[in-house]
Coordinates of C-alpha atoms in Angstrom, one line a residue:
M1 CA -5.1 5.9 -15.6
Q2 CA -8.7 5.1 -15.0
C3 CA -10.7 3.3 -17.4
E4 CA -14.4 3.5 -16.6
W5 CA -17.8 0.6 -17.7
R6 CA -19.1 1.9 -21.1
R7 CA -22.3 1.5 -21.2
S8 CA -21.4 -0.9 -24.3
Y9 CA -20.6 -3.8 -22.4
D10 CA -23.5 -4.3 -20.9
R11 CA -25.1 -5.7 -23.8
L12 CA -21.3 -6.7 -24.7
V13 CA -21.0 -9.0 -21.8
P14 CA -24.0 -11.0 -22.1
M15 CA -23.2 -11.8 -25.9
L16 CA -19.1 -12.8 -25.5
I17 CA -20.5 -15.3 -22.4
K18 CA -22.8 -16.8 -24.9
E19 CA -20.4 -17.7 -27.6
H20 CA -17.3 -18.3 -25.0
F21 CA -19.5 -20.6 -22.9
G22 CA -22.7 -21.1 -24.4
D23 CA -24.8 -18.9 -21.5
P24 CA -24.2 -18.3 -18.1
G25 CA -25.5 -21.7 -16.7
A26 CA -22.2 -22.5 -19.0
L27 CA -20.0 -20.5 -17.4
T28 CA -21.4 -21.7 -13.5
R29 CA -20.3 -25.3 -14.3
Q30 CA -17.1 -24.0 -15.6
F31 CA -16.4 -23.2 -12.1
P32 CA -19.1 -24.9 -9.7
Y33 CA -18.7 -23.2 -6.5
M34 CA -20.4 -20.3 -8.0
K35 CA -23.7 -21.8 -8.3
A36 CA -26.4 -21.3 -5.1
T37 CA -26.3 -24.7 -4.9
F38 CA -22.7 -25.5 -4.5
P39 CA -22.9 -28.3 -1.6
W40 CA -20.5 -26.7 0.6
K41 CA -21.2 -29.6 2.7
G42 CA -20.2 -33.6 2.9
D43 CA -18.4 -35.9 3.4
D44 CA -16.6 -36.4 0.7
F45 CA -16.2 -32.7 0.2
I46 CA -12.4 -31.4 1.0
I47 CA -12.3 -27.0 1.0
T48 CA -9.3 -25.7 -0.1
P49 CA -7.9 -22.5 1.6
Q50 CA -8.3 -20.0 -1.7
V51 CA -11.8 -21.7 -1.7
L52 CA -12.9 -20.5 1.8
A53 CA -11.0 -17.0 1.6
N54 CA -12.3 -16.4 -1.6
P55 CA -16.2 -16.6 -2.4
D56 CA -16.1 -15.0 -5.4
N57 CA -13.2 -17.4 -7.4
G58 CA -15.3 -18.0 -10.1
Y59 CA -14.2 -15.0 -11.8
H60 CA -10.3 -15.0 -10.4
G61 CA -11.1 -18.0 -12.2
V62 CA -12.0 -16.2 -15.4
E63 CA -9.4 -13.3 -14.8
R64 CA -6.3 -16.3 -14.3
L65 CA -8.7 -18.1 -17.8
A66 CA -7.3 -14.0 -19.6
M67 CA -3.9 -14.1 -17.9
A68 CA -3.2 -17.1 -19.6
H69 CA -3.8 -16.5 -23.1
H70 CA -2.5 -12.7 -23.1
Q71 CA 1.3 -14.4 -21.2
A72 CA 0.4 -17.2 -25.1
G73 CA 0.0 -14.2 -27.0
A74 CA -4.5 -14.6 -27.9
W75 CA -4.6 -10.6 -27.0
Q76 CA -8.3 -10.2 -29.0
L77 CA -9.4 -13.9 -26.5
A78 CA -7.6 -12.3 -23.0
G79 CA -9.4 -9.0 -23.8
E80 CA -12.8 -10.2 -24.2
Y81 CA -12.3 -12.4 -20.9
W82 CA -11.5 -9.9 -19.2
L83 CA -14.0 -8.2 -19.9
I84 CA -16.6 -11.5 -19.3
A85 CA -14.5 -10.9 -16.0
A86 CA -14.4 -7.4 -14.8
G87 CA -18.8 -7.6 -15.6
W88 CA -19.3 -10.1 -13.6
R89 CA -17.0 -8.2 -10.5
R90 CA -19.1 -5.4 -11.3
N91 CA -22.7 -6.6 -10.9
R92 CA -21.0 -8.6 -7.7
M93 CA -19.3 -5.6 -6.1
D94 CA -20.2 -3.3 -3.6
A95 CA -19.4 0.2 -5.4
S96 CA -18.7 1.7 -1.4
D97 CA -15.9 -0.8 -1.3
E98 CA -12.8 0.0 -2.0
R99 CA -10.8 -2.8 -2.6
H100 CA -13.5 -4.3 -5.3
V101 CA -13.7 -0.8 -7.4
A102 CA -10.5 -0.9 -7.4
A103 CA -10.1 -4.5 -8.5
L104 CA -12.5 -3.5 -11.1
Q105 CA -9.8 -0.7 -11.9
F106 CA -7.4 -3.2 -12.5
V107 CA -9.8 -5.6 -14.5
L108 CA -10.4 -2.4 -16.7
R109 CA -6.9 -1.9 -17.7
H110 CA -6.4 -4.5 -18.5
V111 CA -8.9 -4.7 -21.3
E112 CA -8.0 -2.1 -22.9
Y113 CA -3.9 -3.4 -22.7
N114 CA -4.8 -6.4 -24.3
R115 CA -7.2 -4.8 -27.0
A116 CA -4.5 -1.9 -27.6
L117 CA -2.0 -5.3 -28.1
A118 CA -4.5 -7.1 -30.8
E119 CA -4.5 -4.1 -32.2
W120 CA -0.4 -3.6 -32.3
K121 CA -0.3 -7.3 -33.4
K122 CA -3.6 -6.3 -36.5
K123 CA -2.1 -3.7 -38.2
K124 CA 1.7 -4.9 -37.9
R125 CA 3.3 -1.9 -36.5
S126 CA 7.0 -1.3 -35.4
R127 CA 8.0 -3.3 -31.7
S128 CA 8.6 0.6 -30.7
A129 CA 4.4 1.2 -31.1
M130 CA 3.6 -2.3 -29.1
P131 CA 2.3 -0.9 -25.7
Y132 CA 3.4 -1.9 -22.9
P133 CA 1.7 -2.2 -19.3
E134 CA 3.0 1.2 -16.8
Q135 CA 1.2 3.0 -20.1
F136 CA -2.5 1.3 -19.2
G137 CA -1.7 2.3 -15.3
L138 CA -0.2 -1.2 -14.7
S139 CA 3.2 -3.6 -14.4
D140 CA 4.3 -6.7 -15.1
G141 CA 3.6 -8.9 -11.7
M142 CA 0.6 -7.1 -10.7
S143 CA -3.0 -9.7 -10.4
P144 CA -6.0 -8.7 -9.5
H145 CA -5.9 -9.9 -6.6
D146 CA -2.7 -8.2 -5.2
T147 CA -5.1 -4.7 -5.4

């Protein structure tokens, strides 16, 4: 399943950041290693392998937050966090890097899947009408880091 970035997302993502985090600055404060002023050196600084391996840990943090809400059944909120992560990925990625493009596709699939689940829940449809990950090109054990 191919998911496309919609033009409406360009306006929606900043609104969601403001709604959930206050402003982009609050979001970077939640994930401080995203800031350009992050103290990468210092006597009391302990660096983890995860930070070394991935300087883009900020949107990975938002993706983990989205997955936690998805697993808790808060699908509308999860979809909004996935969309914030997608917007962040899109703005930071190299469009010629196939791994980044695949990761963005993965995150956009999660946006659509969580929206479908939220709609299913809202309309109180039968269990047989429940959306499944495979319908969106997802499988149960995947994370955006697998792409």
